Short mmCIF file of C-alpha atoms in Angstrom, two decimals:
data_model
loop_
_atom_site.label_atom_id
_atom_site.label_comp_id
_atom_site.label_asym_id
_atom_site.label_seq_id
_atom_site.Cartn_x
_atom_site.Cartn_y
_atom_site.Cartn_z
CA UNK A 1 0.00 0.00 0.00
CA UNK A 2 1.30 3.46 -0.95
CA UNK A 3 2.54 5.78 1.75
CA UNK A 4 0.11 8.71 1.60
CA UNK A 5 0.42 12.22 2.99
CA UNK A 6 -2.43 14.67 3.31
CA UNK A 7 -2.06 18.36 2.57
CA UNK A 8 -4.40 20.45 4.73
CA UNK A 9 -5.47 23.87 3.51
CA UNK A 10 -7.75 26.16 5.55
CA UNK A 11 -9.15 29.26 3.90
CA UNK A 12 -6.66 28.92 0.99
CA UNK A 13 -3.67 28.66 3.33
CA UNK A 14 -1.60 25.47 3.61
CA UNK A 15 -1.47 24.75 7.31
CA UNK A 16 -0.14 21.20 7.57
CA UNK A 17 0.95 18.00 5.82
CA UNK A 18 0.05 14.94 7.88
CA UNK A 19 -0.36 11.19 7.65
CA UNK A 20 -3.32 10.99 10.03
CA UNK A 21 -6.89 11.09 8.82
CA UNK A 22 -7.96 13.57 11.48
CA UNK A 23 -6.90 17.16 11.92
CA UNK A 24 -7.40 19.78 14.60
CA UNK A 25 -6.16 23.33 14.02
CA UNK A 26 -3.25 24.37 16.23
CA UNK A 27 -5.01 27.60 17.16
CA UNK A 28 -8.65 28.58 17.52
CA UNK A 29 -10.43 29.72 14.39
CA UNK A 30 -12.36 32.97 14.48
CA UNK A 31 -16.15 33.04 14.28
CA UNK A 32 -17.38 32.82 10.75
CA UNK A 33 -17.35 30.52 7.72
CA UNK A 34 -14.21 28.46 7.02
CA UNK A 35 -13.31 25.99 4.28
CA UNK A 36 -10.94 23.07 4.76
CA UNK A 37 -9.45 21.42 1.68
CA UNK A 38 -7.58 18.09 1.79
CA UNK A 39 -5.47 16.56 -1.00
CA UNK A 40 -3.82 13.13 -0.81
CA UNK A 41 -0.24 12.81 -2.12
CA UNK A 42 1.47 9.41 -2.57
CA UNK A 43 5.15 8.65 -2.24
CA UNK A 44 5.67 9.32 -5.95
CA UNK A 45 4.23 12.79 -5.70
CA UNK A 46 0.97 11.93 -7.35
CA UNK A 47 -1.81 14.20 -6.06
CA UNK A 48 -5.43 13.22 -5.84
CA UNK A 49 -8.46 15.44 -6.17
CA UNK A 50 -9.26 17.93 -3.46
CA UNK A 51 -11.88 17.11 -0.83
CA UNK A 52 -13.65 20.12 0.63
CA UNK A 53 -15.74 20.86 3.70
CA UNK A 54 -17.25 24.14 4.92
CA UNK A 55 -17.86 24.85 8.59
CA UNK A 56 -19.46 27.82 10.34
CA UNK A 57 -18.01 28.63 13.75
CA UNK A 58 -20.20 30.52 16.20
CA UNK A 59 -19.01 31.11 19.76
CA UNK A 60 -21.20 34.17 20.33
CA UNK A 61 -23.63 33.58 23.21
CA UNK A 62 -27.26 34.69 23.13
CA UNK A 63 -28.20 37.98 24.74
CA UNK A 64 -28.69 37.99 28.49
CA UNK A 65 -32.40 37.36 29.26
CA UNK A 66 -34.44 40.43 30.15
CA UNK A 67 -36.87 40.06 33.07
CA UNK A 68 -40.31 41.59 32.82
CA UNK A 69 -41.50 43.85 35.63
CA UNK A 70 -42.69 42.07 38.75
CA UNK A 71 -44.37 43.23 41.97
CA UNK A 72 -42.03 43.23 44.95
CA UNK A 73 -42.75 43.05 47.77
CA UNK A 74 -45.72 40.77 47.21
CA UNK A 75 -48.07 38.76 49.42
CA UNK A 76 -48.30 36.04 46.76
CA UNK A 77 -46.65 32.94 48.27
CA UNK A 78 -46.11 31.46 44.81
CA UNK A 79 -44.96 34.44 42.74
CA UNK A 80 -44.16 34.10 39.04
CA UNK A 81 -41.05 35.43 37.34
CA UNK A 82 -41.25 36.06 33.57
CA UNK A 83 -38.68 37.10 30.99
CA UNK A 84 -38.54 37.81 27.28
CA UNK A 85 -37.82 35.22 24.61
CA UNK A 86 -34.41 35.87 22.98
CA UNK A 87 -33.61 35.16 19.35
CA UNK A 88 -31.76 31.88 18.64
CA UNK A 89 -32.36 30.56 22.15
CA UNK A 90 -32.98 26.84 22.55
CA UNK A 91 -33.10 26.56 26.34
CA UNK A 92 -32.86 28.63 29.49
CA UNK A 93 -30.86 27.69 32.55
CA UNK A 94 -32.83 28.53 35.70
CA UNK A 95 -31.39 28.76 39.21
CA UNK A 96 -33.88 29.45 42.00
CA UNK A 97 -32.41 30.63 45.28
CA UNK A 98 -29.07 28.78 44.81
CA UNK A 99 -30.76 25.44 44.05
CA UNK A 100 -29.51 23.12 41.28
CA UNK A 101 -29.85 24.64 37.82
CA UNK A 102 -32.61 23.25 35.61
CA UNK A 103 -33.04 23.73 31.87
CA UNK A 104 -36.36 24.78 30.37
CA UNK A 105 -37.74 26.26 27.15
CA UNK A 106 -40.35 28.22 29.12
CA UNK A 107 -40.04 31.96 29.80
CA UNK A 108 -41.80 31.75 33.18
CA UNK A 109 -40.98 30.25 36.56
CA UNK A 110 -43.28 29.66 39.54
CA UNK A 111 -42.15 27.80 42.70
CA UNK A 112 -43.89 24.47 43.18
CA UNK A 113 -44.51 25.11 46.89
CA UNK A 114 -45.61 28.16 48.85
CA UNK A 115 -42.78 30.39 50.06
CA UNK A 116 -42.37 31.75 53.56
CA UNK A 117 -41.71 35.45 54.07
CA UNK A 118 -38.29 36.51 52.81
CA UNK A 119 -36.30 37.51 49.73
CA UNK A 120 -35.92 35.04 46.85
CA UNK A 121 -33.58 35.35 43.85
CA UNK A 122 -34.07 33.82 40.41
CA UNK A 123 -31.15 33.64 37.96
CA UNK A 124 -31.71 32.88 34.28
CA UNK A 125 -29.27 32.42 31.39
CA UNK A 126 -29.85 31.54 27.73
CA UNK A 127 -28.34 28.74 25.64
CA UNK A 128 -28.32 28.46 21.84
CA UNK A 129 -28.25 25.30 19.73
CA UNK A 130 -24.42 25.27 19.77
CA UNK A 131 -24.29 25.18 23.60
CA UNK A 132 -23.18 28.81 23.89
CA UNK A 133 -24.39 30.20 27.24
CA UNK A 134 -25.14 33.83 28.03
CA UNK A 135 -24.36 35.47 31.34
CA UNK A 136 -26.98 35.23 34.08
CA UNK A 137 -29.69 37.79 34.63
CA UNK A 138 -31.19 37.86 38.09
CA UNK A 139 -34.26 39.29 39.75
CA UNK A 140 -35.26 39.17 43.40
CA UNK A 141 -38.77 39.14 44.87
CA UNK A 142 -39.63 39.81 48.50
CA UNK A 143 -42.52 37.79 49.88
CA UNK A 144 -44.32 39.63 52.69
CA UNK A 145 -47.54 38.21 54.10
CA UNK A 146 -47.26 39.89 57.51
CA UNK A 147 -50.20 42.26 58.11
CA UNK A 148 -49.94 45.62 59.88
CA UNK A 149 -50.82 45.94 63.55
CA UNK A 150 -54.48 46.18 64.52
CA UNK A 151 -55.59 49.83 64.84
CA UNK A 152 -56.55 51.00 68.33
CA UNK A 153 -59.84 52.84 67.86
CA UNK A 154 -61.11 55.37 70.41
CA UNK A 155 -64.40 57.23 70.63
CA UNK A 156 -66.64 58.87 73.21
CA UNK A 157 -68.31 56.04 75.14
CA UNK A 158 -71.49 58.04 75.74
CA UNK A 159 -72.60 61.11 73.80
CA UNK A 160 -75.64 63.05 72.61
CA UNK A 161 -73.87 63.86 69.32
CA UNK A 162 -75.70 62.04 66.55
CA UNK A 163 -72.67 62.34 64.25
CA UNK A 164 -69.89 61.21 66.57
CA UNK A 165 -66.20 61.06 65.68
CA UNK A 166 -63.79 58.15 66.18
CA UNK A 167 -60.00 58.32 65.96
CA UNK A 168 -57.09 55.86 65.93
CA UNK A 169 -53.34 56.12 65.98
CA UNK A 170 -51.39 55.89 62.73
CA UNK A 171 -50.29 52.30 62.11
CA UNK A 172 -46.75 51.81 60.77
CA UNK A 173 -46.34 50.63 57.15
CA UNK A 174 -50.01 51.26 56.41
CA UNK A 175 -51.20 52.53 53.04
CA UNK A 176 -54.90 52.81 53.85
CA UNK A 177 -57.62 51.87 56.32
CA UNK A 178 -60.90 50.01 55.93
CA UNK A 179 -63.67 51.53 58.06
CA UNK A 180 -67.04 49.90 58.82
CA UNK A 181 -69.74 51.72 60.77
CA UNK A 182 -72.23 49.22 62.17
CA UNK A 183 -73.13 46.96 59.21
CA UNK A 184 -72.64 49.54 56.45
CA UNK A 185 -70.37 49.10 53.43
CA UNK A 186 -66.67 49.37 54.23
CA UNK A 187 -65.11 52.73 53.44
CA UNK A 188 -61.45 52.93 52.33
CA UNK A 189 -59.53 56.00 53.48
CA UNK A 190 -56.06 57.20 54.46
CA UNK A 191 -57.14 59.49 57.32
CA UNK A 192 -57.04 58.33 60.95
CA UNK A 193 -60.36 59.90 61.91
CA UNK A 194 -63.94 59.08 60.97
CA UNK A 195 -67.10 61.06 61.53
CA UNK A 196 -70.47 59.49 60.84
CA UNK A 197 -71.76 60.91 57.55
CA UNK A 198 -75.34 60.19 58.59
CA UNK A 199 -77.39 61.11 61.62
CA UNK A 200 -77.46 58.12 63.93
CA UNK A 201 -80.32 57.02 66.10
CA UNK A 202 -80.07 56.66 69.85
CA UNK A 203 -78.41 53.44 70.86
CA UNK A 204 -75.14 51.56 70.53
CA UNK A 205 -72.98 52.06 67.42
CA UNK A 206 -69.78 50.18 66.57
CA UNK A 207 -66.92 51.44 64.40
CA UNK A 208 -64.48 48.82 63.10
CA UNK A 209 -61.16 49.78 61.52
CA UNK A 210 -58.49 47.61 59.86
CA UNK A 211 -55.17 48.55 58.26
CA UNK A 212 -53.73 47.51 54.88
CA UNK A 213 -50.08 47.77 53.87
CA UNK A 214 -48.70 48.51 50.39
CA UNK A 215 -48.40 44.77 49.69
CA UNK A 216 -52.13 44.24 50.22
CA UNK A 217 -52.00 42.55 53.64
CA UNK A 218 -54.98 43.40 55.88
CA UNK A 219 -54.87 43.46 59.68
CA UNK A 220 -57.69 42.25 61.89
CA UNK A 221 -60.31 44.83 62.87
CA UNK A 222 -59.99 47.06 65.90
CA UNK A 223 -63.25 48.49 67.16
CA UNK A 224 -64.86 51.00 69.49
CA UNK A 225 -68.47 51.30 70.67
CA UNK A 226 -70.23 54.62 71.21
CA UNK A 227 -73.66 54.93 72.80
CA UNK A 228 -75.84 57.87 71.66
CA UNK A 229 -78.42 59.13 74.12
CA UNK A 230 -80.44 62.22 73.25
CA UNK A 231 -83.41 61.45 75.53
CA UNK A 232 -83.69 64.22 78.12
CA UNK A 233 -84.45 63.48 81.73
CA UNK A 234 -88.02 63.42 82.82
CA UNK A 235 -89.64 66.80 83.51
CA UNK A 236 -89.54 67.55 87.21
CA UNK A 237 -92.96 67.62 88.83
CA UNK A 238 -92.61 69.95 91.77
CA UNK A 239 -95.29 69.93 94.45
CA UNK A 240 -96.09 72.36 97.23
CA UNK A 241 -97.66 72.09 100.61
#
């Protein structure tokens, strides 16, 4: 059998003459299209036809995923992170709160179990069909299901004012208050005072107040009872002797 050498040309440049039937470039090729040409030469100098192969090299990673806006803090114990679909992306690598990375083609992530209060971080990176990975993007969400303190409501225990006023101290981290007079529809307000908008009848009247924070957590109701009495005493009936 003839002793055969192979002349290797890459992009019209002779780079090697070898006897093996495999070849790896000595240095990395740049991204782009490259042509390798191989010609067999026997020991007498006879050259065969040229074999050709084109290869496209792409080491450019996809763009870093872009998260969509998300509410934080939130009282949702199973919040959902979402991000935009990048061009040329085959899979996303998802790391939730330092857990093992999982691959998914979805652009959303929701924890399988309810989360306790705290801050949670999701990291996402993109992978193309050539296994090029982008850098991670990350977005944190704070879960807060703790309600504000119960308002302490005060009012005049006994009064002849048919439009009495109740007050309560400002509750920390409160965005607004829900106010219920007797069994009427709840009123939402930011003030810490309430005066009956209607003339009340004699008797016992209850004002209930609860506080809501910016996350949407409601406290329990605090309440105060005021008794209205507009009945005058009986007319004296003096007698003489």
